[in-house]
PDB file of C-alpha atoms in Angstrom:
ATOM      1  CA  MET A   1      -0.093  -0.062   0.075  1.00 66.00           C
ATOM      2  CA  ALA A   2       1.188   3.527  -0.916  1.00 81.00           C
ATOM      3  CA  ALA A   3       2.465   5.638   1.978  1.00 89.00           C
ATOM      4  CA  PRO A   4       0.499   8.743   2.873  1.00 93.00           C
ATOM      5  CA  LEU A   5       1.659  12.043   1.663  1.00 96.00           C
ATOM      6  CA  LYS A   6       2.662  14.235   4.522  1.00 97.00           C
ATOM      7  CA  ILE A   7       1.929  17.978   4.139  1.00 98.00           C
ATOM      8  CA  ALA A   8       3.077  20.547   6.823  1.00 98.00           C
ATOM      9  CA  SER A   9       2.331  24.215   7.203  1.00 98.00           C
ATOM     10  CA  TRP A  10       4.314  26.509   9.309  1.00 98.00           C
ATOM     11  CA  ASN A  11       4.430  30.459   9.834  1.00 98.00           C
ATOM     12  CA  ILE A  12       8.126  30.608  10.154  1.00 98.00           C
ATOM     13  CA  ASN A  13       8.431  34.548  10.819  1.00 97.00           C
ATOM     14  CA  SER A  14      11.534  34.839   8.493  1.00 97.00           C
ATOM     15  CA  VAL A  15      12.720  31.798   6.639  1.00 98.00           C
ATOM     16  CA  ARG A  16      16.302  33.130   6.446  1.00 97.00           C
ATOM     17  CA  PHE A  17      16.580  33.919  10.199  1.00 97.00           C
ATOM     18  CA  ARG A  18      15.067  30.593  11.135  1.00 98.00           C
ATOM     19  CA  LEU A  19      16.624  28.560   8.323  1.00 98.00           C
ATOM     20  CA  ALA A  20      18.377  26.149  10.880  1.00 97.00           C
ATOM     21  CA  SER A  21      15.001  25.369  12.568  1.00 98.00           C
ATOM     22  CA  VAL A  22      13.405  24.622   9.116  1.00 98.00           C
ATOM     23  CA  GLN A  23      16.201  22.403   8.227  1.00 98.00           C
ATOM     24  CA  ARG A  24      15.875  20.551  11.634  1.00 98.00           C
ATOM     25  CA  PHE A  25      12.150  20.190  11.171  1.00 98.00           C
ATOM     26  CA  LEU A  26      12.516  18.797   7.675  1.00 98.00           C
ATOM     27  CA  ALA A  27      15.187  16.389   8.822  1.00 97.00           C
ATOM     28  CA  GLU A  28      13.390  15.037  11.764  1.00 97.00           C
ATOM     29  CA  GLU A  29       9.625  15.006  10.472  1.00 98.00           C
ATOM     30  CA  GLN A  30      10.230  14.277   6.693  1.00 97.00           C
ATOM     31  CA  PRO A  31       7.164  15.973   5.272  1.00 98.00           C
ATOM     32  CA  ASP A  32       6.704  15.587   1.693  1.00 97.00           C
ATOM     33  CA  ILE A  33       5.485  19.192   1.228  1.00 98.00           C
ATOM     34  CA  LEU A  34       6.005  22.225   3.383  1.00 98.00           C
ATOM     35  CA  CYS A  35       3.889  25.366   3.190  1.00 98.00           C
ATOM     36  CA  LEU A  36       5.601  28.349   4.640  1.00 98.00           C
ATOM     37  CA  GLN A  37       4.004  31.739   5.593  1.00 98.00           C
ATOM     38  CA  GLU A  38       5.685  35.045   6.649  1.00 98.00           C
ATOM     39  CA  THR A  39       8.888  34.322   4.729  1.00 98.00           C
ATOM     40  CA  LYS A  40       9.802  37.886   4.743  1.00 98.00           C
ATOM     41  CA  VAL A  41      12.128  37.589   1.640  1.00 97.00           C
ATOM     42  CA  ILE A  42      12.043  38.261  -2.064  1.00 97.00           C
ATOM     43  CA  ASN A  43      11.900  35.404  -4.376  1.00 97.00           C
ATOM     44  CA  GLY A  44      15.597  36.028  -5.703  1.00 96.00           C
ATOM     45  CA  ASP A  45      16.863  35.666  -2.030  1.00 97.00           C
ATOM     46  CA  PHE A  46      14.985  32.688  -1.021  1.00 97.00           C
ATOM     47  CA  PRO A  47      17.332  30.020   0.243  1.00 97.00           C
ATOM     48  CA  GLU A  48      16.602  27.452  -2.278  1.00 97.00           C
ATOM     49  CA  GLY A  49      19.874  25.671  -2.068  1.00 97.00           C
ATOM     50  CA  PRO A  50      19.559  24.348   1.725  1.00 97.00           C
ATOM     51  CA  PHE A  51      16.082  23.041   0.591  1.00 98.00           C
ATOM     52  CA  ARG A  52      17.282  21.292  -2.499  1.00 97.00           C
ATOM     53  CA  GLN A  53      20.112  19.619  -0.407  1.00 97.00           C
ATOM     54  CA  LEU A  54      17.313  17.925   1.689  1.00 97.00           C
ATOM     55  CA  GLY A  55      15.414  16.817  -1.356  1.00 97.00           C
ATOM     56  CA  TYR A  56      12.937  19.750  -1.649  1.00 98.00           C
ATOM     57  CA  ASN A  57      13.591  20.278  -5.386  1.00 97.00           C
ATOM     58  CA  PHE A  58      10.275  21.764  -6.317  1.00 97.00           C
ATOM     59  CA  GLN A  59       9.671  25.140  -5.023  1.00 98.00           C
ATOM     60  CA  LYS A  60       6.905  27.784  -5.697  1.00 98.00           C
ATOM     61  CA  LEU A  61       7.462  31.134  -4.173  1.00 98.00           C
ATOM     62  CA  ASN A  62       5.549  34.398  -3.714  1.00 98.00           C
ATOM     63  CA  GLY A  63       7.703  36.642  -1.644  1.00 97.00           C
ATOM     64  CA  GLN A  64       8.304  40.537  -0.978  1.00 94.00           C
ATOM     65  CA  PRO A  65      10.887  42.482   0.779  1.00 90.00           C
ATOM     66  CA  MET A  66      10.722  42.283   4.710  1.00 88.00           C
ATOM     67  CA  HIS A  67       7.183  41.374   5.182  1.00 91.00           C
ATOM     68  CA  HIS A  68       4.686  38.729   4.460  1.00 96.00           C
ATOM     69  CA  GLY A  69       5.652  36.177   1.816  1.00 98.00           C
ATOM     70  CA  VAL A  70       4.529  32.511   1.307  1.00 98.00           C
ATOM     71  CA  ALA A  71       6.341  29.602  -0.168  1.00 98.00           C
ATOM     72  CA  ILE A  72       5.870  25.825  -0.965  1.00 98.00           C
ATOM     73  CA  VAL A  73       8.719  23.571  -1.060  1.00 98.00           C
ATOM     74  CA  SER A  74       8.168  19.949  -1.938  1.00 98.00           C
ATOM     75  CA  LYS A  75       9.772  16.565  -2.660  1.00 97.00           C
ATOM     76  CA  VAL A  76       6.971  15.848  -5.267  1.00 96.00           C
ATOM     77  CA  ARG A  77       6.216  17.634  -8.398  1.00 95.00           C
ATOM     78  CA  LEU A  78       4.009  20.764  -8.153  1.00 96.00           C
ATOM     79  CA  SER A  79       2.162  22.228 -11.043  1.00 96.00           C
ATOM     80  CA  ASP A  80      -0.229  25.047 -12.158  1.00 95.00           C
ATOM     81  CA  ASP A  81       0.933  27.584  -9.479  1.00 96.00           C
ATOM     82  CA  ALA A  82      -1.135  30.701  -9.004  1.00 97.00           C
ATOM     83  CA  ARG A  83      -0.903  33.756  -6.706  1.00 98.00           C
ATOM     84  CA  LEU A  84      -4.223  35.417  -5.617  1.00 97.00           C
ATOM     85  CA  ASP A  85      -4.321  38.901  -4.362  1.00 97.00           C
ATOM     86  CA  TRP A  86      -7.004  38.505  -1.603  1.00 97.00           C
ATOM     87  CA  GLN A  87      -5.451  41.556   0.147  1.00 94.00           C
ATOM     88  CA  ALA A  88      -6.133  43.701  -3.048  1.00 94.00           C
ATOM     89  CA  ASN A  89      -3.020  45.582  -2.646  1.00 95.00           C
ATOM     90  CA  GLY A  90      -0.185  43.274  -4.133  1.00 95.00           C
ATOM     91  CA  GLU A  91       0.932  41.749  -0.752  1.00 96.00           C
ATOM     92  CA  ALA A  92       2.289  38.299  -1.128  1.00 98.00           C
ATOM     93  CA  ARG A  93      -0.046  36.112   1.054  1.00 98.00           C
ATOM     94  CA  HIS A  94      -1.035  33.358  -1.257  1.00 98.00           C
ATOM     95  CA  ILE A  95       0.171  30.668  -3.482  1.00 98.00           C
ATOM     96  CA  GLY A  96      -1.624  27.495  -4.854  1.00 98.00           C
ATOM     97  CA  VAL A  97      -0.521  24.578  -6.724  1.00 98.00           C
ATOM     98  CA  ASN A  98      -1.686  21.284  -7.836  1.00 97.00           C
ATOM     99  CA  VAL A  99      -0.351  18.178  -6.091  1.00 96.00           C
ATOM    100  CA  THR A 100      -0.545  14.414  -7.357  1.00 90.00           C
ATOM    101  CA  GLY A 101      -0.963  11.846  -4.433  1.00 83.00           C
ATOM    102  CA  PRO A 102       0.660   8.489  -4.125  1.00 80.00           C
ATOM    103  CA  LEU A 103      -2.477   6.831  -5.719  1.00 79.00           C
ATOM    104  CA  GLY A 104      -2.467   9.151  -8.572  1.00 83.00           C
ATOM    105  CA  GLY A 105      -5.356  11.448  -7.530  1.00 85.00           C
ATOM    106  CA  THR A 106      -4.735  15.322  -7.909  1.00 92.00           C
ATOM    107  CA  VAL A 107      -5.770  17.794  -5.383  1.00 95.00           C
ATOM    108  CA  ARG A 108      -5.400  21.500  -5.216  1.00 97.00           C
ATOM    109  CA  LEU A 109      -3.244  22.967  -2.257  1.00 98.00           C
ATOM    110  CA  GLU A 110      -3.638  26.581  -1.299  1.00 98.00           C
ATOM    111  CA  ASN A 111      -1.129  28.204   1.214  1.00 98.00           C
ATOM    112  CA  VAL A 112      -2.366  31.438   2.723  1.00 98.00           C
ATOM    113  CA  TYR A 113      -1.310  34.222   5.230  1.00 98.00           C
ATOM    114  CA  VAL A 114      -4.251  36.101   6.364  1.00 98.00           C
ATOM    115  CA  PRO A 115      -3.429  39.524   7.698  1.00 98.00           C
ATOM    116  CA  ALA A 116      -3.131  39.906  11.465  1.00 97.00           C
ATOM    117  CA  GLY A 117      -5.436  42.752  11.737  1.00 97.00           C
ATOM    118  CA  GLY A 118      -3.789  45.327  13.842  1.00 96.00           C
ATOM    119  CA  GLU A 119      -4.498  45.833  17.572  1.00 95.00           C
ATOM    120  CA  ILE A 120      -7.892  47.450  17.489  1.00 96.00           C
ATOM    121  CA  PRO A 121     -11.000  45.425  16.353  1.00 96.00           C
ATOM    122  CA  ASP A 122     -12.717  48.468  14.713  1.00 95.00           C
ATOM    123  CA  ARG A 123     -12.416  48.931  11.011  1.00 94.00           C
ATOM    124  CA  GLU A 124     -13.153  52.668  11.340  1.00 93.00           C
ATOM    125  CA  VAL A 125     -10.375  53.258  13.838  1.00 93.00           C
ATOM    126  CA  SER A 126      -7.873  50.645  12.386  1.00 95.00           C
ATOM    127  CA  PRO A 127      -7.575  50.244   8.691  1.00 95.00           C
ATOM    128  CA  LYS A 128      -5.633  46.948   9.134  1.00 96.00           C
ATOM    129  CA  PHE A 129      -8.787  45.506  10.710  1.00 97.00           C
ATOM    130  CA  GLY A 130     -10.852  46.424   7.947  1.00 97.00           C
ATOM    131  CA  GLN A 131      -8.435  44.885   5.405  1.00 97.00           C
ATOM    132  CA  LYS A 132      -8.433  41.677   7.322  1.00 98.00           C
ATOM    133  CA  LEU A 133     -12.210  41.579   7.295  1.00 98.00           C
ATOM    134  CA  ASP A 134     -12.231  42.314   3.516  1.00 98.00           C
ATOM    135  CA  PHE A 135      -9.433  39.586   3.026  1.00 98.00           C
ATOM    136  CA  LEU A 136     -11.738  36.976   4.535  1.00 98.00           C
ATOM    137  CA  ASP A 137     -14.702  38.183   2.505  1.00 98.00           C
ATOM    138  CA  ARG A 138     -12.683  37.733  -0.723  1.00 98.00           C
ATOM    139  CA  MET A 139     -11.790  34.161   0.463  1.00 98.00           C
ATOM    140  CA  THR A 140     -15.361  33.357   1.186  1.00 98.00           C
ATOM    141  CA  GLN A 141     -16.345  34.583  -2.414  1.00 98.00           C
ATOM    142  CA  TRP A 142     -13.554  32.474  -3.842  1.00 98.00           C
ATOM    143  CA  SER A 143     -14.650  29.499  -1.697  1.00 98.00           C
ATOM    144  CA  SER A 144     -18.228  29.579  -2.846  1.00 97.00           C
ATOM    145  CA  GLY A 145     -17.087  28.985  -6.367  1.00 95.00           C
ATOM    146  CA  LEU A 146     -14.658  25.865  -5.777  1.00 95.00           C
ATOM    147  CA  GLY A 147     -15.557  22.675  -7.298  1.00 90.00           C
ATOM    148  CA  GLY A 148     -13.886  20.511  -4.526  1.00 88.00           C
ATOM    149  CA  ARG A 149     -10.843  18.376  -4.048  1.00 95.00           C
ATOM    150  CA  THR A 150      -8.895  21.350  -2.338  1.00 97.00           C
ATOM    151  CA  ILE A 151      -6.850  21.675   0.760  1.00 98.00           C
ATOM    152  CA  ILE A 152      -6.270  25.045   2.246  1.00 98.00           C
ATOM    153  CA  MET A 153      -3.903  25.600   5.174  1.00 98.00           C
ATOM    154  CA  GLY A 154      -1.777  28.425   6.620  1.00 98.00           C
ATOM    155  CA  ASP A 155      -1.928  31.180   9.172  1.00 98.00           C
ATOM    156  CA  PHE A 156      -5.487  32.317   9.171  1.00 98.00           C
ATOM    157  CA  ASN A 157      -5.030  34.521  12.204  1.00 98.00           C
ATOM    158  CA  VAL A 158      -8.304  33.596  13.712  1.00 98.00           C
ATOM    159  CA  ALA A 159      -8.969  31.371  16.664  1.00 98.00           C
ATOM    160  CA  PRO A 160     -12.604  30.528  16.130  1.00 98.00           C
ATOM    161  CA  LEU A 161     -13.675  28.390  18.982  1.00 98.00           C
ATOM    162  CA  GLU A 162     -13.847  29.321  22.748  1.00 98.00           C
ATOM    163  CA  SER A 163     -11.474  26.230  23.247  1.00 98.00           C
ATOM    164  CA  ASP A 164      -9.090  27.621  20.627  1.00 98.00           C
ATOM    165  CA  VAL A 165      -7.779  30.256  23.081  1.00 98.00           C
ATOM    166  CA  TRP A 166      -6.317  29.913  26.619  1.00 98.00           C
ATOM    167  CA  ASN A 167      -9.051  32.221  28.009  1.00 98.00           C
ATOM    168  CA  HIS A 168     -12.194  33.014  26.006  1.00 98.00           C
ATOM    169  CA  LYS A 169     -13.553  35.670  28.298  1.00 97.00           C
ATOM    170  CA  GLN A 170     -10.381  37.614  28.673  1.00 97.00           C
ATOM    171  CA  LEU A 171      -9.706  37.595  24.769  1.00 98.00           C
ATOM    172  CA  ILE A 172     -13.193  37.991  23.536  1.00 97.00           C
ATOM    173  CA  ASN A 173     -12.296  41.783  22.436  1.00 97.00           C
ATOM    174  CA  THR A 174      -8.775  40.779  21.317  1.00 98.00           C
ATOM    175  CA  VAL A 175      -8.041  40.732  17.566  1.00 98.00           C
ATOM    176  CA  SER A 176      -8.016  37.098  16.352  1.00 98.00           C
ATOM    177  CA  HIS A 177     -10.865  36.103  18.685  1.00 98.00           C
ATOM    178  CA  THR A 178     -13.473  38.667  18.138  1.00 98.00           C
ATOM    179  CA  PRO A 179     -17.020  37.782  17.125  1.00 98.00           C
ATOM    180  CA  ILE A 180     -16.761  39.596  13.984  1.00 98.00           C
ATOM    181  CA  GLU A 181     -13.702  37.748  12.794  1.00 98.00           C
ATOM    182  CA  ILE A 182     -15.193  34.380  13.908  1.00 98.00           C
ATOM    183  CA  ALA A 183     -18.401  35.110  12.061  1.00 98.00           C
ATOM    184  CA  ARG A 184     -16.346  36.073   8.931  1.00 98.00           C
ATOM    185  CA  LEU A 185     -14.294  32.766   9.106  1.00 98.00           C
ATOM    186  CA  LYS A 186     -17.420  30.740   9.672  1.00 98.00           C
ATOM    187  CA  ALA A 187     -18.986  32.288   6.508  1.00 98.00           C
ATOM    188  CA  MET A 188     -15.809  31.257   4.648  1.00 98.00           C
ATOM    189  CA  GLN A 189     -16.035  27.746   5.941  1.00 98.00           C
ATOM    190  CA  ASP A 190     -19.595  27.505   5.092  1.00 98.00           C
ATOM    191  CA  ALA A 191     -19.171  28.786   1.480  1.00 98.00           C
ATOM    192  CA  HIS A 192     -17.533  25.559   0.550  1.00 98.00           C
ATOM    193  CA  GLY A 193     -18.332  23.155   3.466  1.00 98.00           C
ATOM    194  CA  TRP A 194     -14.689  23.208   4.423  1.00 98.00           C
ATOM    195  CA  VAL A 195     -13.794  20.561   7.064  1.00 98.00           C
ATOM    196  CA  ASP A 196     -11.560  21.815   9.883  1.00 98.00           C
ATOM    197  CA  ILE A 197      -9.054  18.917  10.170  1.00 98.00           C
ATOM    198  CA  GLY A 198      -7.582  20.146  13.486  1.00 98.00           C
ATOM    199  CA  ARG A 199     -10.967  19.815  15.279  1.00 98.00           C
ATOM    200  CA  LYS A 200     -11.753  16.652  13.314  1.00 98.00           C
ATOM    201  CA  PHE A 201      -8.924  14.871  14.861  1.00 98.00           C
ATOM    202  CA  TYR A 202      -9.049  17.002  18.300  1.00 98.00           C
ATOM    203  CA  PRO A 203     -12.834  17.733  18.916  1.00 98.00           C
ATOM    204  CA  ALA A 204     -13.554  20.621  21.023  1.00 98.00           C
ATOM    205  CA  PRO A 205     -13.145  21.458  23.813  1.00 98.00           C
ATOM    206  CA  GLU A 206      -9.657  19.630  23.713  1.00 98.00           C
ATOM    207  CA  ARG A 207      -6.787  21.847  24.126  1.00 98.00           C
ATOM    208  CA  LEU A 208      -5.256  22.663  20.608  1.00 98.00           C
ATOM    209  CA  TYR A 209      -2.970  25.711  20.235  1.00 98.00           C
ATOM    210  CA  THR A 210      -0.520  26.611  17.467  1.00 98.00           C
ATOM    211  CA  TRP A 211       0.749  30.018  18.559  1.00 98.00           C
ATOM    212  CA  TRP A 212       2.248  31.403  21.847  1.00 98.00           C
ATOM    213  CA  SER A 213       3.229  35.003  22.261  1.00 96.00           C
ATOM    214  CA  TYR A 214       7.010  36.024  22.545  1.00 95.00           C
ATOM    215  CA  ARG A 215       5.887  38.221  25.571  1.00 89.00           C
ATOM    216  CA  ALA A 216       5.430  35.039  27.747  1.00 84.00           C
ATOM    217  CA  ARG A 217       8.620  34.399  29.992  1.00 83.00           C
ATOM    218  CA  ASP A 218       8.013  30.776  29.677  1.00 91.00           C
ATOM    219  CA  TRP A 219       5.542  29.934  26.821  1.00 94.00           C
ATOM    220  CA  SER A 220       5.175  26.313  27.793  1.00 93.00           C
ATOM    221  CA  VAL A 221       4.456  26.891  31.479  1.00 94.00           C
ATOM    222  CA  SER A 222       2.099  29.797  30.987  1.00 95.00           C
ATOM    223  CA  ASP A 223       0.479  28.016  28.038  1.00 97.00           C
ATOM    224  CA  LYS A 224      -1.348  31.086  26.834  1.00 97.00           C
ATOM    225  CA  GLY A 225      -1.846  29.820  23.438  1.00 98.00           C
ATOM    226  CA  ARG A 226      -4.296  30.342  20.493  1.00 98.00           C
ATOM    227  CA  ARG A 227      -5.133  28.174  17.490  1.00 98.00           C
ATOM    228  CA  LEU A 228      -4.364  30.662  14.596  1.00 98.00           C
ATOM    229  CA  ASP A 229      -3.091  28.147  12.111  1.00 98.00           C
ATOM    230  CA  HIS A 230      -5.351  25.720  10.183  1.00 98.00           C
ATOM    231  CA  ILE A 231      -5.586  22.889   7.686  1.00 98.00           C
ATOM    232  CA  TRP A 232      -9.112  22.681   6.074  1.00 98.00           C
ATOM    233  CA  VAL A 233     -10.226  20.194   3.341  1.00 98.00           C
ATOM    234  CA  SER A 234     -13.081  20.051   0.764  1.00 97.00           C
ATOM    235  CA  PRO A 235     -15.718  17.575   2.086  1.00 97.00           C
ATOM    236  CA  ASP A 236     -15.153  15.279  -0.790  1.00 95.00           C
ATOM    237  CA  ILE A 237     -11.651  14.421   0.337  1.00 95.00           C
ATOM    238  CA  VAL A 238     -12.081  14.361   4.203  1.00 97.00           C
ATOM    239  CA  ASP A 239     -11.530  10.578   4.134  1.00 96.00           C
ATOM    240  CA  THR A 240      -8.205  10.910   2.622  1.00 95.00           C
ATOM    241  CA  VAL A 241      -6.793  12.654   5.820  1.00 97.00           C
ATOM    242  CA  LYS A 242      -5.184   9.930   7.969  1.00 97.00           C
ATOM    243  CA  SER A 243      -3.553  11.955  10.800  1.00 98.00           C
ATOM    244  CA  HIS A 244      -2.970  15.493  12.031  1.00 98.00           C
ATOM    245  CA  ARG A 245      -1.032  17.095  14.875  1.00 98.00           C
ATOM    246  CA  VAL A 246       0.654  20.393  16.001  1.00 98.00           C
ATOM    247  CA  VAL A 247       4.484  19.814  16.332  1.00 98.00           C
ATOM    248  CA  GLU A 248       4.691  21.787  19.622  1.00 98.00           C
ATOM    249  CA  PRO A 249       8.278  20.960  20.381  1.00 97.00           C
ATOM    250  CA  CYS A 250       9.440  23.517  17.571  1.00 98.00           C
ATOM    251  CA  ARG A 251       8.175  26.279  19.722  1.00 97.00           C
ATOM    252  CA  GLY A 252      10.762  25.537  22.209  1.00 96.00           C
ATOM    253  CA  TRP A 253      13.796  25.426  19.890  1.00 97.00           C
ATOM    254  CA  PRO A 254      16.423  28.221  19.890  1.00 95.00           C
ATOM    255  CA  GLN A 255      15.245  31.425  18.191  1.00 95.00           C
ATOM    256  CA  PRO A 256      11.800  30.125  17.484  1.00 97.00           C
ATOM    257  CA  SER A 257       8.925  31.190  15.510  1.00 97.00           C
ATOM    258  CA  ASP A 258       5.911  32.107  17.596  1.00 97.00           C
ATOM    259  CA  HIS A 259       4.024  29.501  15.796  1.00 98.00           C
ATOM    260  CA  ALA A 260       4.383  25.766  15.728  1.00 98.00           C
ATOM    261  CA  PRO A 261       3.941  23.748  12.505  1.00 98.00           C
ATOM    262  CA  LEU A 262       0.897  21.653  11.562  1.00 98.00           C
ATOM    263  CA  MET A 263       1.303  18.130  10.060  1.00 98.00           C
ATOM    264  CA  SER A 264      -1.350  16.178   8.248  1.00 98.00           C
ATOM    265  CA  GLU A 265      -1.097  12.857   6.189  1.00 97.00           C
ATOM    266  CA  PHE A 266      -3.178  12.329   3.138  1.00 95.00           C
ATOM    267  CA  LEU A 267      -3.889   9.305   1.084  1.00 93.00           C
ATOM    268  CA  PHE A 268      -5.582  10.549  -2.189  1.00 88.00           C
TER     269      PHE A 268
END
């Protein structure tokens, strides 16, 4: 029987600064495909060589100087790459590709980095918050037109469930967990019938975080986490997902990203 295809997603918060961590993750976990967000590098300066040395010879990039940026590096061939401007201002926040699985089936893989949205959850006061809501609305419109067989993953910058944050009451008015953001993300999910793989394998209210602030003196002891990173699939391929986990130990590595990687296995 064919081995499942392992696909990972990680907001790396500068791929060049944390290259050693990415290399360690790839060596230890051996994903077939890694989707990166917040690479913070133009395409010409992306560290292609170190990835190729580890067997990740297929690379699709959408970068920009100093901010944002997404990339997909893969051991399997990628095709038909596209870059959608859901931010409507040219920011590098999406890249999508076709992937052929071990049994020959092809799916669409979308890698996205949703804007954080600033500090104030009011679009009249904070333009960044308004941009985030509009970004989610454009993703919703796109989702409504999909035919199926799609995986979308990345940093959505929204923790939708009460159990997706360390303290729901304390964070209810904090950007990433406000009712208006949660409603926007739910509308996007409903537009295509997306299945939230994290909560399929770890049903609420089970603890499931992917992000811990740098402000915490000891992130693992305080454990004030949020589930900002997600992997969703079209309903017609949900049965192809064989496992899912958050690789939490990466958050404790030297010079860590504030996000931990996600890893799912697919057999399609």
